[in-house]
Tab-separated table of C-alpha atoms and ligand atoms in Angstrom:
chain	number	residue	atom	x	y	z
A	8	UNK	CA	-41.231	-9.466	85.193
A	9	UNK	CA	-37.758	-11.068	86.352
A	10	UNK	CA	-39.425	-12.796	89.019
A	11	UNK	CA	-41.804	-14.852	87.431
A	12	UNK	CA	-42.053	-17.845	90.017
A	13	UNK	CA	-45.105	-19.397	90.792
A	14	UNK	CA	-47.014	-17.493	87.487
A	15	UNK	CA	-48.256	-19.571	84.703
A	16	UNK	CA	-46.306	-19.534	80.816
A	17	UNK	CA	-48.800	-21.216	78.139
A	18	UNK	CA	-46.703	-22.136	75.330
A	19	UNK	CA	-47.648	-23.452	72.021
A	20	UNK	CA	-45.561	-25.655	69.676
A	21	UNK	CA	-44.513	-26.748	73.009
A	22	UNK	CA	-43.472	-30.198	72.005
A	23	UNK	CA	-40.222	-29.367	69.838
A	24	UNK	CA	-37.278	-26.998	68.972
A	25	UNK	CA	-37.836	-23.189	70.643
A	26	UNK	CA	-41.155	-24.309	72.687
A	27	UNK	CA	-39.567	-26.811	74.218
A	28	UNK	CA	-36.443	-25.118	75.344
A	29	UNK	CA	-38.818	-22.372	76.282
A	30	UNK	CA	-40.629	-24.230	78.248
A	31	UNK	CA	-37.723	-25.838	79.881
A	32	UNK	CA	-36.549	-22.189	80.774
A	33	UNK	CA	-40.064	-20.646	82.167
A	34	UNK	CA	-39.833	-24.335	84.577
A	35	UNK	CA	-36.412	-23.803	85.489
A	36	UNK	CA	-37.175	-20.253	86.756
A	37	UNK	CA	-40.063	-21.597	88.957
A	38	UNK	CA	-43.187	-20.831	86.727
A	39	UNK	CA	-46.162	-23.261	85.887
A	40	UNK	CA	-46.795	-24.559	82.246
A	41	UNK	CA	-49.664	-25.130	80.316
A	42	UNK	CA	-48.545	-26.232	77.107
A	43	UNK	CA	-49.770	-26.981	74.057
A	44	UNK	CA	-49.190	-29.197	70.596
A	45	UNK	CA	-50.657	-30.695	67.568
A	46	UNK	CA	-48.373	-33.711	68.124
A	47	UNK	CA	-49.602	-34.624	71.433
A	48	UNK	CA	-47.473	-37.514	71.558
A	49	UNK	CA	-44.488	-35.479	70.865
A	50	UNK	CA	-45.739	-33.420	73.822
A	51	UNK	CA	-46.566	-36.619	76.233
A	52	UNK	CA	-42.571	-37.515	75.511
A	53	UNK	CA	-41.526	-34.703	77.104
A	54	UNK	CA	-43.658	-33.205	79.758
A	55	UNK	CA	-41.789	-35.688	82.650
A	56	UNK	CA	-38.965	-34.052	82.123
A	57	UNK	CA	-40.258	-30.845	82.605
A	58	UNK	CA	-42.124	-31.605	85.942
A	59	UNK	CA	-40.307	-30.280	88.977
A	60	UNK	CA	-41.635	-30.129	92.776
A	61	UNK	CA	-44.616	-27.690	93.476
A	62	UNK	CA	-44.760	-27.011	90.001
A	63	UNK	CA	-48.147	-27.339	87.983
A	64	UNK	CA	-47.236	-28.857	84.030
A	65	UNK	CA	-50.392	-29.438	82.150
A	66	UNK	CA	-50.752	-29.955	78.298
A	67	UNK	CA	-53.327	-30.121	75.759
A	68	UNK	CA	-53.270	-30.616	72.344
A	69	UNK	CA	-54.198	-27.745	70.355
A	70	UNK	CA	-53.533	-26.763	66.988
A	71	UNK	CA	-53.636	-23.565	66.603
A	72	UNK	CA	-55.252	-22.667	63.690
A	73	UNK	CA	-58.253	-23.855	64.871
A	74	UNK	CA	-59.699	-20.704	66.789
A	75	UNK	CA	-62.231	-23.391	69.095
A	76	UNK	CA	-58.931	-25.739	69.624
A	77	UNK	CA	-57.282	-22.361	71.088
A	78	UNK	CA	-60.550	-21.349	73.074
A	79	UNK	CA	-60.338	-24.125	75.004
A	80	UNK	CA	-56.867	-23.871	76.035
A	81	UNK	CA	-58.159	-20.438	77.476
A	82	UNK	CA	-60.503	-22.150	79.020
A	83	UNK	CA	-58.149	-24.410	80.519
A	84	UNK	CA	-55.719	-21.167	81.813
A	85	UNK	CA	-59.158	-19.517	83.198
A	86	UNK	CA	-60.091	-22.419	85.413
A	87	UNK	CA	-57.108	-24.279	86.096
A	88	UNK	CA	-54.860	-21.308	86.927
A	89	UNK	CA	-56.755	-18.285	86.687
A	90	UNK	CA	-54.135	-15.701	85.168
A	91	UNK	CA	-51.922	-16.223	82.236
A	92	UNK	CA	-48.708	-14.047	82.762
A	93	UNK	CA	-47.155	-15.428	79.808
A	94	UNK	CA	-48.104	-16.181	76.690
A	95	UNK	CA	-45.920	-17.877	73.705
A	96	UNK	CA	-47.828	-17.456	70.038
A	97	UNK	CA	-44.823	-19.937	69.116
A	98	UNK	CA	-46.049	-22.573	66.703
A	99	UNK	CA	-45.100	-22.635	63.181
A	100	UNK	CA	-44.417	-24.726	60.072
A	101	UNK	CA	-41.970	-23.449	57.420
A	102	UNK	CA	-42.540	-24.389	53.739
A	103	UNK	CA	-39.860	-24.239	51.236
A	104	UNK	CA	-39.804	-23.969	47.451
A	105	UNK	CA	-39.887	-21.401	45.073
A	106	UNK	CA	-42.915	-19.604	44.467
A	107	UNK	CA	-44.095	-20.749	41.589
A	108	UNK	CA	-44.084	-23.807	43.086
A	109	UNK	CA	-45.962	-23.730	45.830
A	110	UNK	CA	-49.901	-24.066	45.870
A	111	UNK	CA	-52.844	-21.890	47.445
A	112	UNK	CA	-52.864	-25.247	49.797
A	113	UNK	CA	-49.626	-24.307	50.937
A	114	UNK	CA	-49.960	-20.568	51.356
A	115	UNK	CA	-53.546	-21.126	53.112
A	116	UNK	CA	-52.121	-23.542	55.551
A	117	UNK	CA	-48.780	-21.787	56.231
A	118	UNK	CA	-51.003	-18.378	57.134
A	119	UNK	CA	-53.582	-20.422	58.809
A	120	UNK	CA	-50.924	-21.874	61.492
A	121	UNK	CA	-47.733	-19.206	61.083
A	122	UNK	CA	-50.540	-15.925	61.228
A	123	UNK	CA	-54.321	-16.841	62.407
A	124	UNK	CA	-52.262	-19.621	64.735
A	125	UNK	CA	-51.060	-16.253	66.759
A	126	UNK	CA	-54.657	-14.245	66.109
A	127	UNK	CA	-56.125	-16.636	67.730
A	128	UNK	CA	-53.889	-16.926	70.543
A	129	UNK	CA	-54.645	-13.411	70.873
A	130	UNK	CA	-58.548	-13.231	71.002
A	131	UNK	CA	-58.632	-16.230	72.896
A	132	UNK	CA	-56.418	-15.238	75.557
A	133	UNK	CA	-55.785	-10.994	75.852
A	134	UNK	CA	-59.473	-11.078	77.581
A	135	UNK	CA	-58.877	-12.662	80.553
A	136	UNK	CA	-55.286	-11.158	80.401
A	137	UNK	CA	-56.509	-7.857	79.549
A	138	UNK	CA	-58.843	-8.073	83.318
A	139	UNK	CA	-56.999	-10.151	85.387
A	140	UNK	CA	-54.478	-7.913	88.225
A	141	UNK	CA	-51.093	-9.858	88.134
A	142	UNK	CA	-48.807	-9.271	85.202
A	143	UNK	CA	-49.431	-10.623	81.585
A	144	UNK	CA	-47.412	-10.225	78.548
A	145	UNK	CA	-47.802	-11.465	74.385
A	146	UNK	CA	-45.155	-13.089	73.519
A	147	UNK	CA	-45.196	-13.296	69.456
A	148	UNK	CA	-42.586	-15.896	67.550
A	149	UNK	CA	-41.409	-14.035	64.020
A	150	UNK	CA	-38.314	-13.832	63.084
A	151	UNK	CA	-35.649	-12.378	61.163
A	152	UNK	CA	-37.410	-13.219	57.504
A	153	UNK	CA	-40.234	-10.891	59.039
A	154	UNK	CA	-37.991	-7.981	58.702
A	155	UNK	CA	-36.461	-8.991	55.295
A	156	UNK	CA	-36.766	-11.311	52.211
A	157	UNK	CA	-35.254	-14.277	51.194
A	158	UNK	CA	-35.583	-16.249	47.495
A	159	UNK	CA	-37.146	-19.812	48.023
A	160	UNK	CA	-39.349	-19.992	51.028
A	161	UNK	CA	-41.287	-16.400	50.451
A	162	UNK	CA	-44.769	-17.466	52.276
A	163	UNK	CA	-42.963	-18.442	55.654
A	164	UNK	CA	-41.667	-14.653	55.229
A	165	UNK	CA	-45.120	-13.528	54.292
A	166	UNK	CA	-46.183	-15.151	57.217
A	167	UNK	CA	-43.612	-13.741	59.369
A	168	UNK	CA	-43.621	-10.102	57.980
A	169	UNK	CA	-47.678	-10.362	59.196
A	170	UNK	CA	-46.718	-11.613	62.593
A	171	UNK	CA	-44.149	-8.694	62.813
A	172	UNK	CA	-46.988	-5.837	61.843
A	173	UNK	CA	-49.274	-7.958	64.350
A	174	UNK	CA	-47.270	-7.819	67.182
A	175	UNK	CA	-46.812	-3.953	66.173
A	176	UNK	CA	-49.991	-3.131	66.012
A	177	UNK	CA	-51.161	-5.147	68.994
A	178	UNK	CA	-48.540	-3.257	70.894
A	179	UNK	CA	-50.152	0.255	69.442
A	180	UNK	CA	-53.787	-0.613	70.353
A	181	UNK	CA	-52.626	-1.508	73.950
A	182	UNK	CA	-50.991	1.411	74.733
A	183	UNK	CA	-53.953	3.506	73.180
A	184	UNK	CA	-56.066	1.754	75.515
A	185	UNK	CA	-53.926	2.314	78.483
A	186	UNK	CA	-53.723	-1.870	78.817
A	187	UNK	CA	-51.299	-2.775	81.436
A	188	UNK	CA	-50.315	-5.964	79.248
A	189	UNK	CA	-47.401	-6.340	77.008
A	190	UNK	CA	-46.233	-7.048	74.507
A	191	UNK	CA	-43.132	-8.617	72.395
A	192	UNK	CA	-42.038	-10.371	69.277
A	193	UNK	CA	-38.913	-12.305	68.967
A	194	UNK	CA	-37.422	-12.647	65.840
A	195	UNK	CA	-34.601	-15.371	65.782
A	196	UNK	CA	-32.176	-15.983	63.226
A	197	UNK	CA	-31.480	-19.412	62.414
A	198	UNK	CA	-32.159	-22.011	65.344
A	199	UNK	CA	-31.003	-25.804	65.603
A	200	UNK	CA	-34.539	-27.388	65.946
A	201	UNK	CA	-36.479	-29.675	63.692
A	202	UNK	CA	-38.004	-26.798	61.894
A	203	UNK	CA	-36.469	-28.108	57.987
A	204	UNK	CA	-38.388	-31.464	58.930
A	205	UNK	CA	-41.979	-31.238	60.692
A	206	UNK	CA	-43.770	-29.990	57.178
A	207	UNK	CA	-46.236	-32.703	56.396
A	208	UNK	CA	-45.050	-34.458	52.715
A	209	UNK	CA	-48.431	-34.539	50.088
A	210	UNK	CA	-48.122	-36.008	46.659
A	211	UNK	CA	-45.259	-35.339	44.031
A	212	UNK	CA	-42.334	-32.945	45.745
A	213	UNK	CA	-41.156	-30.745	43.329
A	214	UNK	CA	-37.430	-30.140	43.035
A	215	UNK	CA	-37.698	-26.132	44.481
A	216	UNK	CA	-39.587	-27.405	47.601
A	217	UNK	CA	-37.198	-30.964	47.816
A	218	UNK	CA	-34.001	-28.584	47.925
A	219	UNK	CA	-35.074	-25.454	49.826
A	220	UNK	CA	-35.737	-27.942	52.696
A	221	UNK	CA	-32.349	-29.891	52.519
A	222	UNK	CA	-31.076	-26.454	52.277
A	223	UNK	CA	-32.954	-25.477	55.144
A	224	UNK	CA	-32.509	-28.691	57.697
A	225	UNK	CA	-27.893	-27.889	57.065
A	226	UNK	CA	-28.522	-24.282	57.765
A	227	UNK	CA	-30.588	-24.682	60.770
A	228	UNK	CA	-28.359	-28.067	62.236
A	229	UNK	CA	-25.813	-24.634	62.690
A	230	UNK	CA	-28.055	-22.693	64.194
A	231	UNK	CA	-28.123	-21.100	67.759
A	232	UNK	CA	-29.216	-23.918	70.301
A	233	UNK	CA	-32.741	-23.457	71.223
A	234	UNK	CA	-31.706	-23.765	74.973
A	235	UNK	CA	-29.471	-20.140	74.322
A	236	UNK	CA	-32.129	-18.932	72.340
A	237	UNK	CA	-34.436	-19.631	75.601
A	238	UNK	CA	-32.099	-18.216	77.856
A	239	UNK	CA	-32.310	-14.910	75.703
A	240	UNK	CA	-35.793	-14.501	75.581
A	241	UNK	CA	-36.184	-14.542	79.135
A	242	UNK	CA	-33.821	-11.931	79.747
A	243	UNK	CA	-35.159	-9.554	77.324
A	244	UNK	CA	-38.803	-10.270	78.831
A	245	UNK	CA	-37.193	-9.443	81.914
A	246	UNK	CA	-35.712	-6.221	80.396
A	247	UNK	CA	-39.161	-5.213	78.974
A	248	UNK	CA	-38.435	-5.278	75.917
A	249	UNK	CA	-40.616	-5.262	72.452
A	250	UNK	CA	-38.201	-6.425	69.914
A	251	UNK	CA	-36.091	-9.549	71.005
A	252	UNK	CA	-33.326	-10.053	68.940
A	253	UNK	CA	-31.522	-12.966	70.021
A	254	UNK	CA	-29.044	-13.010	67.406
A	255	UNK	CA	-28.802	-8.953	66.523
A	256	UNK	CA	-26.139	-10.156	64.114
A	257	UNK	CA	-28.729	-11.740	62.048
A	258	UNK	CA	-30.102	-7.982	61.219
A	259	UNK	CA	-27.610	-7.247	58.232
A	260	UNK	CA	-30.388	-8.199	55.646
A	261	UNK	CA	-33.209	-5.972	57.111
A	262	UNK	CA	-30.722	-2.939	57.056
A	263	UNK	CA	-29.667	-4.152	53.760
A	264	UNK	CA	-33.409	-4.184	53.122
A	265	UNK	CA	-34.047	-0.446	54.241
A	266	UNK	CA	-31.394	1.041	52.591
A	267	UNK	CA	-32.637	-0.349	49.203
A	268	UNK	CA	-36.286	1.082	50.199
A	269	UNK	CA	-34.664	4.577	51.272
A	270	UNK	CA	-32.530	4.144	48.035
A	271	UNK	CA	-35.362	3.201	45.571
A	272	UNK	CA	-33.104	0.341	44.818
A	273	UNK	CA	-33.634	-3.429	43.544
A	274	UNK	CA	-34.190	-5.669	46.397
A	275	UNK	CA	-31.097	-7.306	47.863
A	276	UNK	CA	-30.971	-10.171	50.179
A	277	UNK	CA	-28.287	-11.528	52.452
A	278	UNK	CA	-28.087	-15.242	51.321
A	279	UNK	CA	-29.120	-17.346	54.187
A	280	UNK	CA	-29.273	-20.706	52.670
A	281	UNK	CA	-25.741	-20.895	51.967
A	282	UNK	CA	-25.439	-24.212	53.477
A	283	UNK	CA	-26.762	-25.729	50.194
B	317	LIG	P1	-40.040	-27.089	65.462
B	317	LIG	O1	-40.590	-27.744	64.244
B	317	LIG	O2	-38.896	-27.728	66.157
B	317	LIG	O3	-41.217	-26.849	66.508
B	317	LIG	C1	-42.480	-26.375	66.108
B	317	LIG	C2	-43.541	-27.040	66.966
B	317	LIG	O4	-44.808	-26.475	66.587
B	317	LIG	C3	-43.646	-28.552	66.720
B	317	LIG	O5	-43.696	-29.231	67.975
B	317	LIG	C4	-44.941	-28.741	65.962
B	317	LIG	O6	-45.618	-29.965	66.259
B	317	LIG	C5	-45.740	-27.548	66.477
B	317	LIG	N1	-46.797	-27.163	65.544
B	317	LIG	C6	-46.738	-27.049	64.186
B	317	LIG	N2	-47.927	-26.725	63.695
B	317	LIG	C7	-48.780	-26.629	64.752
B	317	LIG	C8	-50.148	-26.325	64.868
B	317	LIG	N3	-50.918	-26.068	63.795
B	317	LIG	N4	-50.693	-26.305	66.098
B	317	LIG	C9	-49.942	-26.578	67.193
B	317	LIG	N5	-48.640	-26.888	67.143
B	317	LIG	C10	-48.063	-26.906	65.940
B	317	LIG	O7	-39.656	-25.617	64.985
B	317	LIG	P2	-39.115	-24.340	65.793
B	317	LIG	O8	-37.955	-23.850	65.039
B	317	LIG	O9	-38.985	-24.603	67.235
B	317	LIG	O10	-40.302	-23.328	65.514
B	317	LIG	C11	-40.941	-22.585	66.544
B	317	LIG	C12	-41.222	-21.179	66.021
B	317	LIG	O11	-39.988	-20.508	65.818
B	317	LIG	C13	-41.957	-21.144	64.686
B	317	LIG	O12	-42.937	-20.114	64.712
B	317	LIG	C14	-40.861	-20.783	63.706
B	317	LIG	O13	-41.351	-20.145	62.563
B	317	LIG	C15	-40.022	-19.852	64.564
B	317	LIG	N6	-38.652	-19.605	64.097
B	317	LIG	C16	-37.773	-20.646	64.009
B	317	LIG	C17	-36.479	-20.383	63.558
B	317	LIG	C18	-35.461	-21.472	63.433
B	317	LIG	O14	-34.366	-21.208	62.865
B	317	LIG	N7	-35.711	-22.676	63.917
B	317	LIG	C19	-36.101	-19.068	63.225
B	317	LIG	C20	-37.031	-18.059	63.335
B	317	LIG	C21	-38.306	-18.337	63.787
């Protein structure tokens, strides 16, 4: 799948941070878009940059946790294009605060978008991917707090871990059933987008949640650039590969992780938010 000119990438969370760059990528190497948003005016501000000759860009805005809202974006791929060779599960909010602080609103939305955002990319799209004769691939966003734990912004990792086990399992079932589409989860360490600052504010803050995302915006403003971290998805998509690290250095806290399972010993964490 080096060659991907010509086939269609649908990409959600298309509007910002890793989406976007993704999307810029999949357009520089010659592929159609169909991209999708909850902020569809975030989206509209950037889709005429991403239009190039004999290309097809279309959007719609979708959020994801809404399994009709991801339906019709299938839709949309089945008519307008007719094979999806691509798809980015990408979307994702990331709550901070400690756990005590954070309410069954909070964990409910985080898994609706972060987890049920990418099951429902899944049933609404693997399908017509699933039938269709060109190439198709899953492309899952996780991450690095899939594969270990961090104090102070534990559901995002919940969230994560699930998307991890998903993408795993997915992988599993398609194989079993001798499915010619792939699969793959990236899992990025920390990435310059606006990630610390798209969580919608409600009511009082507390302090956990107010300094977990200060915390959060100063560790991610050094993060990789999400144009890099495009660039490196695409070549391990062209290499076939499951697991995308794009920063393997960010792996010392899942080893760290395993080696306090094999060791039956207290969990230890690499601290991430050291930018605090
Ligand atoms: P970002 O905030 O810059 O972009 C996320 C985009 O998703 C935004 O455009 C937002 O409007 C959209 N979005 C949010 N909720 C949505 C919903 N319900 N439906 C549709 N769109 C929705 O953040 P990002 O860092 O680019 O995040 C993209 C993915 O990368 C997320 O899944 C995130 O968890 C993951 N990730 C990010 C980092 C990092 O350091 N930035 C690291 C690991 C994983």
């Amino acid at each position: 799948m080096s060659d991907v000119r010509g086939q269609l990438a649908v990409i959600t969370g298309a509007a910002s941070g890793i989406g976007l760059a993704l999307a810029v990528e999949a357009s520089r190497r010659g592929m159609n878009l169909l991209l999708a948003d909850f902020n569809d005016t975030a989206l509209q501000a950037v889709v005429s940059s991403l239009a190039r000759p004999g290309q097809q860009v279309r959007t719609c805005p979708v959020d994801v946790s809404n399994e009709e809202n991801m339906q019709l974006l299938a839709k949309i791929a089945e008519e307008e294009f007719a094979e999806v060779n691509l798809l980015f599960n990408n979307a994702g909010i990331c709550p901070m605060g400690m756990t005590w602080d954070m309410k069954g609103d909070d964990w409910r939305r985080t898994l609706d978008v972060n987890l049920m955002g990418v099951v429902n990319g899944i049933n609404a799209f693997l399908p017509m991917m699933m039938k269709q004769k060109g190439p198709a691939r899953i492309v899952n966003t996780g991450s690095i707090a899939g594969l270990s734990s961090n104090p102070g912004g534990i559901i995002y990792g919940v969230s994560k871990h699930a998307v991890v086990a998903l993408s795993e399992g997915l992988y599993m079932d398609l194989q079993a059933a001798q499915s010619t589409v792939a699969v793959s989860v990236v899992c990025p360490g920390f990435v310059n987008t606006n990630l610390g600052i798209s969580s919608a504010d409600k009511g009082d803050i507390p302090e956990s949640v107010q300094q977990g995302r200060e915390a959060l915006k100063k560790t991610l403003a050094q993060g990789l650039s999400p144009e890099e971290l495009a660039e490196r998805v695409f070549s391990a998509i062209g290499d076939q590969q499951f697991w995308i690290f794009p920063q393997p250095e960010a792996l010392g806290g899942f080893d760290l992780r395993v080696r306090s399972i094999q060791g039956r010993t207290a969990p230890e964490y690499i601290p991430l938010l050291d930018a605090q």
